[in-house]
């Protein structure tokens, strides 16, 4: 089937403008869709982020802001708005950018793309309405037999189908670009990464449909019973895999930012692409690590699904953990920052918010999200922290300090390049990624600490003041939850600054005309200086080697510390 | 650059850098080790979650727990029976909105077959401050051989959201030291 049959025999009639910085042809239809999706993403980030702050302030024992029913309602909304709506709207923008714009192509079927967008908006609103009405506080996981209103599930289904349309448009655009020969050779690495994200998305959304459609029918009263364990097994094929879309997407953005700001070129296309490909092959299986503390699943099933296969996916991330800083180091050395081990790093554009967002995301995702994810995914160790607040600690490390921060950073490239606007508050923009990143990293670490001390997740009152049988957590646990609250405020300030800068820029930023200098110039000479060496010239990367070794030592130490904890528990088998 | 097509049309034949290759080998071996360690822990470790589970109707499970409690209740606390089962026997614990029922009194160093199930929503069995966390499902009876290694008073809290009273869902386990005479008798009896 050719691209023409996919989109109908319409000749290329798209309108283009030429980007004054990159020389790329920009399809104005794709540009409009990128803008719409990015704006929707930021709106849901604002709503979900505010909800997150309220959650953290309630979980801060000294503040304990919301009453219980509101807490559970807001917590449900927080999960849906940030984990799904913010991230997936932004990913749609990434897909359109990585296909139409990076490949110089027109976008396939822009009208259908708008239909998908509208479905996503309607779905997101329907789910939010259901949550705010107050009888759908079932949390992000929505485990039966706990039941939400039908429009809660229907909203999620609509949203997913809309996103599926976006993926289809992305695939069709790749086909068109190939057919119309808008580029030579293979697709760029960033587009390749986006392609892996889109393929994982298709699998994920299919799993979501398989479980959410019956659950929706059940909430309508058309099906009597949903087996809670079966629901969990299938739901997590969506629930965790959907987070791997984020990993593929934000790793692509690391490469994108490094390429645009310092002209970084992958050390080896083969290695980086294979690492992305491993996500497709193995990451879905890692979903099973949510079921390690469940009954009725065999130990060998758990081990096969969560471990060996998962470690091959972890290998993919560990490879990116070397190739991204490695590509940056070798580019910076070519840029002339060649003195000592770390001059390349010191002389990186730390004042550019896109750079700061990208690099902090790389570090926090690896050290906090990555290591804790492997520990959580280990069959026996999971019993130590299953369903404690360690779990949100882990995924705030991956999707907040990792994905969200990378997306925020990339937005500072989208504003001048796609919206063609000067950043409105450059000084605020400069500190924003640091504030948000440090806040998010703090939240993650302190939640992990509290979880190690036994604090449960999704819990309104860790003092158990209304409980018939009392129990008191250690003072350390209370300290951790207090620190979590403080860092949530720091992250929230970073989040508010982000919204302020982005919304301000979109509406009031000075329109960039030809020849106008950007407030944050792309690294001078970036790209040209480094586009001619190949991996066979084997650049020396002492800085990267040291960074990666520090990471590895932390990983090994933390892994064994947890086995030590485990060995001190009561005996069970 | 990563935003342009690869310079070599056939990028697959590009040689891999040594740094990359070494790191890939290290990361791969580490993954293999972590995989092996989980399997090894089934032999060298004493904390492995049981896979013994049965399908059971919630009402049938409730009846079993009631019968168990009736048989071994030694006193009451806050209207909840405190149950002291014979050492080494089957022990039933029930999760429901919003309590863990009944209160258990176990002996240190003795292995019990703990049965876990729920009669309504999903709950999370979280033994504190020991920090053993296990999911509890309605319709599934999970059997775990548990040996307390400390004595004292322990809390069970729920860590799976189960509605508005979730935060009040607690339970209790007392662990007592074995009386020396009883322990010796048991040893002499070939246990």
Tab-separated table of C-alpha atoms in Angstrom, chain A residues 34-349:
chain	number	residue	atom	x	y	z
A	34	UNK	CA	2.090	21.268	16.723
A	35	UNK	CA	0.952	24.567	18.198
A	36	UNK	CA	-2.505	23.238	19.105
A	37	UNK	CA	-1.158	20.089	20.739
A	38	UNK	CA	1.548	21.978	22.614
A	39	UNK	CA	-0.962	24.511	23.926
A	40	UNK	CA	-3.380	21.769	25.024
A	41	UNK	CA	-0.479	19.981	26.703
A	42	UNK	CA	0.478	23.077	28.678
A	43	UNK	CA	-3.127	23.699	29.758
A	44	UNK	CA	-3.405	20.187	31.183
A	45	UNK	CA	0.027	20.530	32.784
A	46	UNK	CA	-1.199	23.651	34.547
A	47	UNK	CA	-4.358	21.936	35.837
A	48	UNK	CA	-2.600	18.695	36.774
A	49	UNK	CA	0.374	20.479	38.288
A	50	UNK	CA	-1.852	22.558	40.544
A	51	UNK	CA	-3.584	19.361	41.638
A	52	UNK	CA	-0.168	17.863	42.361
A	53	UNK	CA	0.700	20.755	44.639
A	54	UNK	CA	-2.564	20.277	46.554
A	55	UNK	CA	-1.772	16.577	46.952
A	56	UNK	CA	1.722	17.296	48.276
A	57	UNK	CA	0.412	19.926	50.691
A	58	UNK	CA	-2.110	17.434	52.027
A	59	UNK	CA	0.527	14.770	52.446
A	60	UNK	CA	2.740	17.205	54.363
A	61	UNK	CA	1.651	16.177	57.878
A	62	UNK	CA	2.107	19.668	59.326
A	63	UNK	CA	-0.163	21.229	56.673
A	64	UNK	CA	-2.652	18.467	55.797
A	65	UNK	CA	-4.596	20.814	53.532
A	66	UNK	CA	-7.530	18.970	51.953
A	67	UNK	CA	-10.294	16.842	53.503
A	68	UNK	CA	-10.170	13.138	52.629
A	69	UNK	CA	-12.817	13.082	49.862
A	70	UNK	CA	-11.239	16.045	48.092
A	71	UNK	CA	-7.790	14.550	48.472
A	72	UNK	CA	-8.717	11.348	46.661
A	73	UNK	CA	-10.614	13.299	44.001
A	74	UNK	CA	-7.692	15.637	43.345
A	75	UNK	CA	-5.208	12.768	43.367
A	76	UNK	CA	-7.218	10.974	40.671
A	77	UNK	CA	-7.320	14.159	38.588
A	78	UNK	CA	-3.614	14.800	39.113
A	79	UNK	CA	-2.683	11.402	37.678
A	80	UNK	CA	-4.937	11.664	34.644
A	81	UNK	CA	-3.998	15.243	33.766
A	82	UNK	CA	-0.245	15.063	34.041
A	83	UNK	CA	0.552	11.442	33.354
A	84	UNK	CA	-1.797	11.107	30.395
A	85	UNK	CA	-3.070	14.393	29.028
A	86	UNK	CA	-0.043	16.676	29.383
A	87	UNK	CA	2.436	14.077	28.243
A	88	UNK	CA	0.502	12.580	25.339
A	89	UNK	CA	-0.606	15.916	23.887
A	90	UNK	CA	3.031	16.966	23.950
A	91	UNK	CA	4.048	13.684	22.347
A	92	UNK	CA	1.618	14.319	19.498
A	93	UNK	CA	3.454	17.602	18.904
A	94	UNK	CA	6.759	15.698	18.968
A	95	UNK	CA	5.466	13.162	16.432
A	96	UNK	CA	4.298	15.843	13.976
A	97	UNK	CA	7.588	17.694	14.413
A	98	UNK	CA	9.776	14.612	13.988
A	99	UNK	CA	7.921	13.517	10.863
A	100	UNK	CA	6.771	16.452	8.750
A	101	UNK	CA	9.296	19.071	9.813
A	102	UNK	CA	12.513	17.099	10.285
A	103	UNK	CA	11.862	15.253	7.026
A	104	UNK	CA	10.978	18.396	5.039
A	105	UNK	CA	7.693	16.774	4.186
A	106	UNK	CA	4.030	17.685	4.077
A	107	UNK	CA	1.870	16.201	6.811
A	108	UNK	CA	-0.451	13.358	5.837
A	109	UNK	CA	-4.164	14.119	6.170
A	110	UNK	CA	-4.088	17.231	8.359
A	111	UNK	CA	-7.901	17.257	8.584
A	112	UNK	CA	-7.928	13.782	10.089
A	113	UNK	CA	-5.200	14.904	12.477
A	114	UNK	CA	-7.540	17.647	13.665
A	115	UNK	CA	-10.303	15.081	14.190
A	116	UNK	CA	-7.878	13.133	16.385
A	117	UNK	CA	-6.988	16.281	18.275
A	118	UNK	CA	-10.628	17.158	18.944
A	119	UNK	CA	-11.313	13.609	20.164
A	120	UNK	CA	-8.405	13.872	22.560
A	121	UNK	CA	-9.643	17.213	23.891
A	122	UNK	CA	-13.213	15.952	24.308
A	123	UNK	CA	-11.983	12.774	25.992
A	124	UNK	CA	-9.729	14.663	28.384
A	125	UNK	CA	-12.552	17.018	29.318
A	126	UNK	CA	-15.059	14.170	29.808
A	127	UNK	CA	-12.683	12.377	32.179
A	128	UNK	CA	-11.975	15.575	34.086
A	129	UNK	CA	-15.706	16.277	34.438
A	130	UNK	CA	-16.285	12.752	35.752
A	131	UNK	CA	-13.480	13.193	38.283
A	132	UNK	CA	-14.642	16.622	39.439
A	133	UNK	CA	-18.220	15.391	39.869
A	134	UNK	CA	-16.764	13.413	42.740
A	135	UNK	CA	-17.947	9.851	42.186
A	136	UNK	CA	-15.024	8.680	40.073
A	137	UNK	CA	-12.203	8.901	42.601
A	138	UNK	CA	-10.762	5.580	41.517
A	139	UNK	CA	-7.176	6.731	41.018
A	140	UNK	CA	-5.164	6.507	37.848
A	141	UNK	CA	-5.121	2.704	37.993
A	142	UNK	CA	-8.949	2.480	38.423
A	143	UNK	CA	-8.810	-1.094	39.734
A	144	UNK	CA	-12.134	-2.942	39.784
A	145	UNK	CA	-14.266	-3.802	41.660
A	146	UNK	CA	-14.027	-0.119	42.507
A	147	UNK	CA	-16.191	1.593	39.922
A	148	UNK	CA	-16.137	5.002	38.237
A	149	UNK	CA	-18.825	6.753	36.195
A	150	UNK	CA	-19.127	5.544	32.577
A	151	UNK	CA	-17.897	8.848	31.148
A	152	UNK	CA	-14.651	8.474	33.132
A	153	UNK	CA	-13.746	5.374	31.104
A	154	UNK	CA	-15.346	6.709	27.910
A	155	UNK	CA	-13.224	9.862	28.128
A	156	UNK	CA	-10.060	7.777	28.431
A	157	UNK	CA	-11.110	5.625	25.465
A	158	UNK	CA	-11.858	8.673	23.288
A	159	UNK	CA	-8.553	10.222	24.239
A	160	UNK	CA	-6.709	7.023	23.359
A	161	UNK	CA	-8.409	6.661	19.987
A	162	UNK	CA	-7.566	10.283	19.195
A	163	UNK	CA	-3.936	9.586	20.055
A	164	UNK	CA	-4.024	6.484	17.877
A	165	UNK	CA	-5.108	8.658	14.942
A	166	UNK	CA	-2.123	10.907	15.648
A	167	UNK	CA	0.192	7.881	15.456
A	168	UNK	CA	-1.389	6.807	12.158
A	169	UNK	CA	-0.816	10.284	10.708
A	170	UNK	CA	2.806	10.054	11.821
A	171	UNK	CA	3.305	6.707	10.063
A	172	UNK	CA	1.565	7.998	6.930
A	173	UNK	CA	3.760	11.102	6.910
A	174	UNK	CA	6.874	8.916	7.053
A	175	UNK	CA	5.528	6.998	4.063
A	176	UNK	CA	4.814	10.198	2.124
A	177	UNK	CA	8.236	11.637	2.859
A	178	UNK	CA	9.865	8.459	1.626
A	179	UNK	CA	7.744	8.352	-1.513
A	180	UNK	CA	8.234	12.018	-2.329
A	181	UNK	CA	11.957	11.748	-1.521
A	182	UNK	CA	12.042	14.753	0.776
A	183	UNK	CA	15.193	13.408	2.441
A	184	UNK	CA	18.087	11.182	1.468
A	185	UNK	CA	19.057	7.880	2.989
A	186	UNK	CA	17.630	6.867	6.366
A	187	UNK	CA	15.413	8.927	8.642
A	188	UNK	CA	17.262	11.022	11.238
A	189	UNK	CA	17.933	9.492	14.668
A	190	UNK	CA	15.391	11.790	16.353
A	191	UNK	CA	12.701	10.658	13.926
A	192	UNK	CA	13.767	7.062	14.508
A	193	UNK	CA	13.306	7.558	18.247
A	194	UNK	CA	9.892	9.089	17.652
A	195	UNK	CA	9.042	6.102	15.458
A	196	UNK	CA	9.813	3.695	18.295
A	197	UNK	CA	7.624	5.827	20.572
A	198	UNK	CA	4.750	5.660	18.082
A	199	UNK	CA	5.067	1.881	17.637
A	200	UNK	CA	5.006	1.366	21.400
A	201	UNK	CA	2.009	3.717	21.556
A	202	UNK	CA	0.026	1.528	19.179
A	203	UNK	CA	0.641	-1.568	21.293
A	204	UNK	CA	-0.164	0.353	24.449
A	205	UNK	CA	-3.382	1.872	23.215
A	206	UNK	CA	-4.545	-1.513	21.955
A	207	UNK	CA	-4.044	-2.974	25.457
A	208	UNK	CA	-5.900	0.006	26.899
A	209	UNK	CA	-8.831	-0.609	24.583
A	210	UNK	CA	-8.894	-4.334	25.393
A	211	UNK	CA	-9.327	-3.623	29.094
A	212	UNK	CA	-11.055	-0.233	29.241
A	213	UNK	CA	-13.867	-1.071	26.825
A	214	UNK	CA	-15.135	-4.016	28.924
A	215	UNK	CA	-14.641	-1.950	32.065
A	216	UNK	CA	-16.708	0.822	30.520
A	217	UNK	CA	-19.462	-1.686	29.642
A	218	UNK	CA	-19.251	-2.985	33.211
A	219	UNK	CA	-19.740	0.520	34.609
A	220	UNK	CA	-22.783	0.871	32.328
A	221	UNK	CA	-24.143	-2.324	33.867
A	222	UNK	CA	-23.866	-4.377	30.673
A	223	UNK	CA	-21.234	-6.751	32.047
A	224	UNK	CA	-21.563	-8.288	35.503
A	225	UNK	CA	-18.069	-8.849	36.661
A	226	UNK	CA	-14.496	-7.869	35.861
A	227	UNK	CA	-11.881	-10.142	37.363
A	228	UNK	CA	-9.610	-7.830	39.378
A	229	UNK	CA	-6.443	-9.771	38.642
A	230	UNK	CA	-7.116	-10.096	34.918
A	231	UNK	CA	-7.877	-6.376	34.813
A	232	UNK	CA	-4.530	-5.664	36.436
A	233	UNK	CA	-2.554	-7.873	34.063
A	234	UNK	CA	-4.003	-6.256	30.942
A	235	UNK	CA	-4.264	-2.749	32.371
A	236	UNK	CA	-0.562	-2.655	33.142
A	237	UNK	CA	0.264	-3.596	29.562
A	238	UNK	CA	-1.098	-0.124	28.905
A	239	UNK	CA	-0.210	1.524	32.212
A	240	UNK	CA	3.484	0.869	32.195
A	241	UNK	CA	4.095	0.615	28.462
A	242	UNK	CA	2.541	4.036	27.982
A	243	UNK	CA	5.384	5.332	30.112
A	244	UNK	CA	7.844	3.790	27.673
A	245	UNK	CA	6.395	6.009	24.974
A	246	UNK	CA	7.622	8.837	27.163
A	247	UNK	CA	11.073	7.328	27.510
A	248	UNK	CA	11.489	6.975	23.746
A	249	UNK	CA	10.106	10.470	23.208
A	250	UNK	CA	12.248	12.215	25.787
A	251	UNK	CA	15.420	10.365	24.795
A	252	UNK	CA	14.722	11.594	21.229
A	253	UNK	CA	14.468	15.095	22.628
A	254	UNK	CA	17.828	14.705	24.399
A	255	UNK	CA	19.401	13.949	21.029
A	256	UNK	CA	17.428	16.783	19.407
A	257	UNK	CA	18.450	19.393	21.962
A	258	UNK	CA	22.076	18.281	21.940
A	259	UNK	CA	22.085	18.437	18.135
A	260	UNK	CA	20.513	21.874	17.900
A	261	UNK	CA	22.483	23.535	20.700
A	262	UNK	CA	25.994	22.158	20.329
A	263	UNK	CA	25.758	20.251	17.073
A	264	UNK	CA	26.044	16.837	18.675
A	265	UNK	CA	26.150	13.870	16.374
A	266	UNK	CA	25.504	10.322	17.600
A	267	UNK	CA	28.755	8.442	18.260
A	268	UNK	CA	27.397	5.539	16.309
A	269	UNK	CA	24.036	5.530	14.549
A	270	UNK	CA	23.989	1.775	14.831
A	271	UNK	CA	24.330	1.719	18.620
A	272	UNK	CA	21.844	4.508	19.306
A	273	UNK	CA	19.248	3.078	16.943
A	274	UNK	CA	19.621	-0.425	18.320
A	275	UNK	CA	19.108	0.968	21.808
A	276	UNK	CA	15.812	2.509	20.677
A	277	UNK	CA	14.841	-0.718	18.970
A	278	UNK	CA	15.366	-2.645	22.213
A	279	UNK	CA	12.593	-0.571	23.769
A	280	UNK	CA	10.165	-1.952	21.219
A	281	UNK	CA	11.261	-5.525	21.780
A	282	UNK	CA	11.447	-5.622	25.541
A	283	UNK	CA	9.896	-2.738	27.415
A	284	UNK	CA	6.302	-3.944	27.305
A	285	UNK	CA	7.257	-6.974	29.323
A	286	UNK	CA	8.501	-4.774	32.111
A	287	UNK	CA	4.840	-3.942	32.762
A	288	UNK	CA	4.646	-7.144	34.743
A	289	UNK	CA	6.701	-5.615	37.522
A	290	UNK	CA	3.505	-4.101	38.894
A	291	UNK	CA	2.248	-7.603	39.598
A	292	UNK	CA	5.176	-8.902	41.626
A	293	UNK	CA	3.284	-8.743	44.924
A	294	UNK	CA	0.069	-10.216	43.519
A	295	UNK	CA	-1.252	-13.707	44.197
A	296	UNK	CA	-1.802	-16.426	41.614
A	297	UNK	CA	1.071	-15.506	39.306
A	298	UNK	CA	3.929	-17.940	39.041
A	299	UNK	CA	7.416	-16.914	40.150
A	300	UNK	CA	8.919	-18.000	36.825
A	301	UNK	CA	6.354	-15.899	34.926
A	302	UNK	CA	7.325	-12.948	37.081
A	303	UNK	CA	11.032	-13.510	36.600
A	304	UNK	CA	10.894	-13.954	32.842
A	305	UNK	CA	8.686	-10.958	32.276
A	306	UNK	CA	10.212	-8.507	34.652
A	307	UNK	CA	13.801	-9.443	34.667
A	308	UNK	CA	15.716	-10.805	31.771
A	309	UNK	CA	13.631	-9.044	29.182
A	310	UNK	CA	13.363	-5.942	31.282
A	311	UNK	CA	17.113	-5.825	31.707
A	312	UNK	CA	17.530	-5.802	27.945
A	313	UNK	CA	15.358	-2.702	27.865
A	314	UNK	CA	17.304	-1.256	30.785
A	315	UNK	CA	20.378	-1.947	28.669
A	316	UNK	CA	18.857	0.300	25.988
A	317	UNK	CA	18.540	3.155	28.485
A	318	UNK	CA	22.021	2.552	29.854
A	319	UNK	CA	23.378	2.765	26.302
A	320	UNK	CA	21.643	6.125	25.778
A	321	UNK	CA	23.064	7.127	29.150
A	322	UNK	CA	26.511	6.889	27.570
A	323	UNK	CA	25.826	7.897	23.986
A	324	UNK	CA	24.031	11.155	24.787
A	325	UNK	CA	26.742	12.668	27.015
A	326	UNK	CA	29.305	11.014	24.731
A	327	UNK	CA	27.856	12.738	21.675
A	328	UNK	CA	27.821	16.028	23.577
A	329	UNK	CA	31.405	15.624	24.770
A	330	UNK	CA	32.759	14.837	21.339
A	331	UNK	CA	30.785	17.712	19.784
A	332	UNK	CA	32.015	20.134	22.427
A	333	UNK	CA	35.599	18.973	21.936
A	334	UNK	CA	35.202	19.654	18.220
A	335	UNK	CA	33.753	23.053	19.175
A	336	UNK	CA	37.104	23.799	20.821
A	337	UNK	CA	36.399	23.034	24.470
A	338	UNK	CA	39.111	20.453	24.637
A	339	UNK	CA	41.039	21.318	27.783
A	340	UNK	CA	41.035	18.864	30.672
A	341	UNK	CA	38.436	16.248	31.375
A	342	UNK	CA	35.426	18.448	31.952
A	343	UNK	CA	35.886	21.729	30.067
A	344	UNK	CA	33.323	20.514	27.525
A	345	UNK	CA	30.790	20.168	30.313
A	346	UNK	CA	31.607	23.440	32.092
A	347	UNK	CA	31.417	25.381	28.845
A	348	UNK	CA	28.081	23.886	27.842
A	349	UNK	CA	25.261	26.433	27.368
